XYZ file of C-alpha atoms in Angstrom:
433
model
C 52.256 -33.756 61.467
C 55.672 -33.699 58.974
C 53.570 -32.751 56.811
C 52.432 -28.919 58.331
C 55.264 -28.590 60.064
C 57.270 -28.300 56.905
C 54.482 -26.954 55.486
C 54.854 -24.043 58.570
C 59.151 -23.383 57.535
C 59.957 -20.859 55.660
C 61.380 -21.226 52.172
C 64.337 -22.993 50.967
C 66.215 -24.646 48.477
C 69.548 -25.927 49.955
C 67.285 -29.729 51.400
C 69.581 -32.283 50.568
C 69.391 -34.930 49.071
C 66.440 -36.436 48.266
C 64.553 -39.444 46.691
C 68.141 -42.459 47.325
C 66.204 -45.628 46.207
C 66.680 -47.577 49.225
C 68.412 -51.049 50.173
C 68.703 -53.385 52.260
C 71.002 -56.209 53.709
C 70.277 -60.221 52.907
C 68.554 -61.653 55.505
C 72.448 -63.464 56.610
C 74.278 -60.250 56.249
C 71.722 -58.836 58.968
C 71.551 -61.616 61.419
C 75.982 -60.948 61.273
C 75.436 -57.318 61.413
C 73.069 -57.642 64.139
C 75.508 -59.770 66.340
C 77.909 -57.511 65.762
C 75.785 -54.552 66.624
C 74.907 -56.586 69.709
C 79.014 -57.272 71.193
C 79.783 -53.361 70.570
C 76.863 -52.541 72.885
C 77.462 -54.711 75.529
C 80.606 -53.294 75.784
C 80.537 -49.948 75.370
C 80.646 -47.407 78.487
C 79.197 -44.746 77.277
C 77.057 -45.334 74.173
C 75.834 -41.927 72.325
C 72.559 -42.555 69.788
C 71.792 -39.576 67.080
C 67.995 -40.088 64.985
C 66.202 -38.794 62.705
C 62.259 -39.007 61.114
C 62.747 -42.884 59.572
C 62.801 -43.920 63.901
C 58.907 -42.499 63.465
C 58.103 -43.391 59.981
C 56.354 -46.822 61.407
C 54.093 -43.633 63.840
C 52.784 -42.980 60.355
C 55.300 -40.296 60.258
C 55.997 -39.677 57.394
C 60.257 -38.997 56.651
C 60.994 -36.192 54.511
C 64.440 -37.391 52.342
C 62.943 -41.065 51.386
C 60.838 -42.613 48.525
C 57.721 -40.766 49.919
C 59.075 -38.158 52.291
C 57.692 -35.189 52.645
C 61.060 -33.144 50.512
C 61.160 -35.421 48.136
C 56.917 -35.966 47.037
C 57.381 -31.949 47.120
C 59.626 -31.804 44.047
C 57.275 -34.109 42.215
C 54.113 -31.421 43.354
C 52.868 -34.145 45.155
C 51.985 -34.273 49.643
C 51.689 -37.652 50.710
C 49.211 -39.228 52.831
C 48.576 -38.872 56.079
C 46.223 -40.577 58.665
C 47.898 -39.456 61.944
C 48.876 -36.125 63.834
C 51.430 -35.497 66.154
C 49.115 -36.045 68.645
C 47.916 -39.619 67.832
C 51.391 -40.977 67.235
C 52.642 -43.409 69.304
C 56.715 -44.615 69.947
C 57.888 -47.397 67.618
C 59.542 -49.666 69.057
C 62.312 -48.389 68.476
C 61.764 -45.630 70.237
C 60.041 -47.282 73.579
C 63.433 -49.755 73.018
C 65.694 -46.532 73.220
C 64.083 -46.307 76.959
C 64.929 -49.615 78.510
C 68.929 -49.055 76.841
C 68.857 -45.929 79.096
C 67.072 -47.827 81.765
C 69.337 -49.983 81.746
C 71.944 -47.813 81.827
C 73.808 -48.678 77.914
C 72.434 -45.683 76.592
C 74.466 -42.596 77.766
C 72.690 -39.909 76.211
C 69.992 -39.483 73.195
C 70.041 -36.859 70.792
C 66.794 -36.071 68.209
C 66.222 -34.213 64.843
C 62.522 -35.095 65.366
C 60.382 -32.598 66.227
C 57.190 -34.856 67.403
C 58.328 -35.053 70.390
C 58.151 -39.120 70.490
C 60.853 -39.424 72.006
C 59.934 -37.483 75.277
C 56.193 -39.365 75.561
C 57.746 -42.122 75.571
C 59.087 -42.014 78.558
C 62.431 -40.465 78.141
C 64.273 -39.292 80.008
C 63.988 -34.910 79.471
C 67.628 -34.445 81.507
C 69.309 -37.936 78.512
C 67.147 -36.196 75.745
C 68.415 -33.100 73.001
C 65.733 -32.214 71.076
C 68.023 -30.430 68.359
C 64.940 -29.019 65.951
C 62.635 -28.635 68.557
C 59.013 -30.417 70.125
C 56.005 -29.415 69.020
C 55.047 -29.844 72.916
C 57.534 -27.519 74.221
C 57.128 -23.936 75.184
C 59.607 -22.312 76.526
C 60.362 -18.899 78.365
C 61.993 -16.089 77.141
C 63.428 -14.836 80.437
C 64.119 -18.109 82.753
C 63.809 -20.307 79.724
C 62.378 -22.699 82.316
C 60.404 -25.157 79.653
C 56.170 -26.101 79.554
C 55.198 -29.774 77.815
C 52.245 -30.137 77.075
C 50.152 -33.602 75.457
C 48.407 -30.662 72.512
C 50.192 -29.351 70.158
C 51.786 -25.636 70.560
C 49.670 -23.361 68.255
C 53.448 -21.552 66.843
C 56.738 -21.864 65.047
C 59.595 -20.848 64.203
C 60.720 -19.086 68.567
C 56.896 -17.173 68.277
C 55.301 -15.968 70.516
C 52.196 -18.142 71.798
C 50.340 -16.647 74.223
C 50.828 -18.074 77.523
C 53.160 -16.168 79.894
C 55.704 -18.021 82.382
C 54.360 -18.944 85.924
C 57.472 -20.048 87.409
C 57.963 -17.792 90.889
C 60.778 -16.027 91.050
C 62.524 -14.530 94.240
C 61.144 -11.765 93.107
C 57.210 -13.049 92.376
C 55.958 -14.898 89.703
C 58.579 -14.415 85.863
C 55.369 -13.618 83.690
C 58.389 -13.464 80.973
C 56.607 -14.537 77.794
C 55.730 -18.625 75.822
C 57.438 -18.935 72.583
C 57.517 -22.918 70.729
C 61.128 -23.814 70.593
C 60.372 -25.202 66.686
C 63.448 -23.632 64.950
C 63.142 -22.562 60.912
C 66.010 -23.094 58.279
C 68.959 -20.303 59.626
C 67.359 -20.592 63.737
C 70.520 -21.127 65.847
C 70.182 -24.751 67.659
C 69.720 -24.511 71.463
C 73.174 -23.871 73.218
C 71.909 -25.903 75.949
C 71.619 -28.827 74.127
C 74.071 -28.646 71.663
C 76.887 -28.346 73.736
C 75.306 -30.956 75.947
C 75.191 -33.042 72.422
C 78.783 -32.423 71.250
C 80.514 -33.352 74.890
C 78.651 -36.669 75.283
C 79.387 -37.848 71.140
C 83.449 -37.054 72.647
C 83.434 -39.454 75.179
C 81.514 -41.656 73.793
C 82.561 -45.222 72.554
C 80.112 -45.843 71.037
C 77.594 -44.053 68.775
C 74.291 -45.607 66.556
C 72.442 -43.601 64.369
C 68.714 -44.813 63.455
C 66.698 -43.449 60.826
C 69.106 -40.297 59.671
C 70.897 -39.347 56.645
C 72.851 -36.661 58.481
C 72.547 -34.705 55.947
C 71.917 -31.487 58.532
C 74.396 -29.570 60.303
C 75.943 -29.506 62.964
C 73.743 -32.367 64.200
C 75.310 -34.686 60.849
C 78.484 -34.196 62.078
C 78.182 -34.770 65.699
C 79.028 -39.025 64.787
C 82.143 -37.697 64.443
C 83.362 -36.135 67.683
C 83.396 -39.612 69.144
C 86.221 -40.739 65.884
C 88.637 -38.695 68.556
C 88.300 -41.102 71.721
C 88.238 -44.012 69.549
C 84.726 -45.169 68.916
C 82.793 -46.692 66.892
C 80.294 -45.456 64.295
C 76.932 -47.817 64.247
C 75.027 -46.471 60.675
C 70.476 -47.731 60.532
C 69.530 -46.331 57.584
C 67.856 -47.631 54.625
C 69.513 -44.669 52.162
C 72.495 -43.502 52.147
C 74.021 -41.046 54.433
C 77.149 -38.943 54.532
C 79.800 -40.281 56.663
C 79.001 -44.702 55.736
C 82.809 -44.345 54.790
C 83.613 -43.121 58.148
C 81.241 -46.027 59.883
C 82.742 -49.037 61.845
C 79.499 -51.140 60.985
C 76.486 -49.875 58.115
C 73.303 -51.826 58.503
C 70.049 -51.554 55.987
C 67.451 -52.003 57.524
C 64.375 -51.248 59.566
C 65.245 -49.639 62.345
C 62.709 -51.566 64.185
C 63.384 -54.577 63.166
C 67.673 -54.116 64.321
C 66.171 -52.840 67.902
C 63.656 -55.572 68.522
C 66.806 -58.003 67.722
C 69.441 -55.849 69.837
C 66.949 -55.473 72.906
C 66.458 -59.820 72.106
C 70.053 -60.833 72.342
C 70.559 -58.363 75.450
C 67.924 -59.477 76.765
C 66.313 -56.927 77.696
C 62.691 -56.083 77.712
C 61.309 -53.755 75.683
C 57.336 -52.264 76.580
C 54.926 -51.357 76.188
C 52.282 -48.545 75.350
C 49.938 -47.416 77.474
C 49.943 -43.556 76.936
C 51.649 -40.658 76.725
C 54.312 -39.865 79.509
C 57.155 -37.639 80.347
C 59.992 -38.468 82.302
C 61.982 -35.710 84.030
C 64.931 -37.271 85.083
C 66.401 -40.083 84.730
C 67.467 -42.618 87.143
C 71.336 -43.170 86.665
C 71.622 -38.465 86.883
C 74.549 -38.017 89.074
C 75.039 -35.699 91.732
C 75.855 -31.636 90.106
C 74.453 -32.835 85.780
C 73.018 -30.296 83.817
C 69.728 -30.172 82.449
C 67.026 -28.012 81.354
C 64.266 -26.432 84.224
C 61.573 -28.349 82.730
C 57.701 -27.762 83.842
C 54.508 -30.904 82.776
C 51.644 -28.618 81.706
C 49.408 -32.093 81.389
C 48.543 -34.390 84.464
C 47.642 -36.817 81.857
C 51.973 -37.280 81.289
C 52.190 -37.582 84.377
C 49.603 -40.488 85.094
C 51.837 -42.978 84.127
C 54.997 -42.666 85.573
C 56.772 -41.132 89.052
C 59.803 -39.673 88.638
C 60.600 -39.234 91.720
C 60.222 -42.210 93.155
C 63.908 -43.155 95.042
C 63.307 -46.638 96.944
C 61.500 -49.592 97.631
C 61.785 -51.657 99.978
C 60.963 -55.562 100.027
C 59.540 -57.001 103.307
C 58.503 -60.933 103.682
C 57.097 -61.471 106.751
C 56.754 -65.531 108.708
C 53.300 -65.949 110.195
C 56.329 -67.738 112.844
C 58.562 -64.778 113.844
C 58.143 -61.363 112.209
C 60.889 -60.088 113.197
C 64.003 -58.629 110.665
C 65.965 -61.136 111.434
C 63.545 -64.188 110.199
C 65.124 -64.868 106.528
C 64.259 -66.640 103.335
C 65.256 -69.271 102.693
C 64.385 -71.312 106.508
C 61.002 -70.092 106.024
C 60.102 -69.447 101.894
C 57.089 -72.299 102.019
C 55.054 -69.940 105.055
C 55.555 -66.989 103.838
C 52.596 -64.963 104.966
C 52.851 -61.659 104.154
C 54.640 -59.575 101.023
C 55.328 -56.080 102.326
C 56.340 -53.052 99.789
C 56.409 -50.287 100.202
C 56.926 -47.062 98.279
C 59.215 -44.161 99.473
C 58.967 -40.906 96.877
C 59.105 -37.052 97.273
C 55.551 -36.551 99.915
C 54.625 -39.931 99.581
C 54.188 -43.007 100.968
C 53.122 -46.634 99.220
C 52.666 -49.178 101.649
C 51.196 -52.368 99.491
C 50.441 -55.579 101.897
C 50.727 -59.178 99.651
C 49.050 -61.974 101.483
C 46.161 -64.413 100.631
C 44.142 -61.330 100.400
C 45.540 -58.727 98.458
C 45.100 -55.351 99.740
C 47.098 -52.229 98.660
C 46.495 -48.491 100.394
C 47.754 -45.633 98.969
C 47.702 -42.252 101.574
C 45.778 -39.540 100.982
C 44.108 -41.085 98.759
C 40.951 -43.689 98.954
C 41.743 -45.664 95.693
C 43.682 -48.541 95.227
C 47.416 -47.917 93.976
C 49.074 -51.401 93.105
C 46.656 -54.686 92.844
C 47.820 -57.986 91.173
C 47.014 -59.234 88.553
C 44.472 -62.718 89.220
C 47.107 -64.614 87.853
C 49.851 -63.772 89.800
C 47.767 -63.748 92.499
C 46.619 -67.327 91.967
C 51.097 -68.004 92.099
C 52.828 -70.753 95.147
C 53.986 -68.287 97.643
C 57.773 -69.718 96.235
C 57.092 -67.808 92.638
C 56.415 -64.875 93.707
C 58.627 -64.341 96.377
C 60.949 -65.428 93.549
C 60.420 -62.682 91.517
C 60.258 -59.945 94.991
C 64.861 -61.267 94.634
C 65.555 -61.392 91.449
C 64.393 -57.339 91.141
C 63.080 -56.492 88.474
C 59.771 -56.641 86.443
C 56.742 -56.806 88.908
C 53.318 -55.703 86.692
C 50.877 -54.477 88.337
C 47.145 -52.923 87.600
C 45.959 -49.862 88.621
C 42.344 -49.334 88.905
C 40.491 -46.051 86.622
C 37.062 -46.019 88.376
C 35.137 -49.671 89.760
C 34.567 -51.949 86.299
C 37.819 -50.258 84.279
C 41.800 -51.103 84.588
C 44.471 -49.528 83.283
C 48.133 -51.692 82.537
C 50.615 -50.359 83.686
C 54.231 -52.085 85.416
C 56.266 -50.985 88.162
C 60.100 -51.611 87.140
C 63.149 -51.715 90.163
C 66.358 -51.873 88.726
C 68.267 -53.175 91.955
C 71.326 -51.817 93.565
C 74.422 -52.229 92.703
C 75.765 -53.368 96.495
C 72.752 -56.356 97.176
C 72.080 -57.659 100.255
C 72.827 -61.904 101.537
C 70.390 -62.972 99.936
C 69.908 -64.283 103.406
C 68.129 -61.125 104.119
C 64.170 -60.164 105.211
C 64.409 -56.683 103.220
C 65.833 -56.452 99.561
C 66.630 -52.798 98.299
C 65.875 -51.545 94.916
C 66.279 -47.976 93.243
C 63.136 -48.114 91.065
C 60.324 -46.454 89.714
C 56.745 -46.699 88.298
C 56.014 -45.799 84.971
């Protein structure tokens, strides 16, 4: 929790200006600003987002300098009343909206000053995320710098040893370096690679979005200004004044969840529900040679909702008259009998046969992998065909055990070089989340 985090830091006098009153745009002002914001996102080619504690307040995690912030209350000799922990906190609408914007290709890089781990646990790709002040769930090796992501909070702060050792296999055996937490104290230097990537992306940015941050802490607070060198636009969404309000091209005074919900709605981008902590290592937009950290996920539960290695999904429609690959969908749409889905990933092949009786198998496992919900099973063939043809948001359920079903989603992103509508095989790049 941010209270425990604040208590674990060294004493420090210069915590910035705290307790500024909050300001709200009128509904009419907010509507116009969201229209403009949506237009900027739609036109952008390289959008970067910088987040602060304000994106996590609706998850029950207090901010630091707000009217009821940790340090604001500290100045009054008070402590905030907190009902959640870092481990029980759930990603907010804003966290999930940023995941959706990245997946759709709008958001190129996310820079966070938060240590709560909610960006990573929401499924935001690690190689497109900079956590400049650390992560309460991450340890790092002091020798090879491999990071280990856990589902529980690490026991130390301020880059101290956690008592664990690195298990990475090296050319001369296991590394065995000592692991330390990644949480920075006041005077600690920011991580070199993540700061370098943050600066690089901000210089490239034609749109820099600042969410829930007063931009008082440097060097992160000055990163948005780098986008101005490339004639980039700066949008700030925060209820209190920020350090760079005068340099902002668009200044919005509203709750970040409300703003991000409305922007995604205007862009026709769906914000997914949250089904549990999920760690994603690589973006589906990752380019060859792209710099990234070596990250290991230690707890399998963080992988339960996502397979980052899914490379391709093939959808094949077959008719009872002719099972050849050349048969076109349009000619036999009303007579489709089977829908076959094959997901190819590292070491795993999944064959899904969708007919009147849904039966799906997972290689090397006896449990069902995907099962259509009852409402989907009862849809007519034409509707089911349209779902696969149109591309993206198929909803599935994963049986955890008999009688217990865990809701899950499967997403497919259509390749840029899409095939003809009359083709029997449609290819999608995608991932299960």
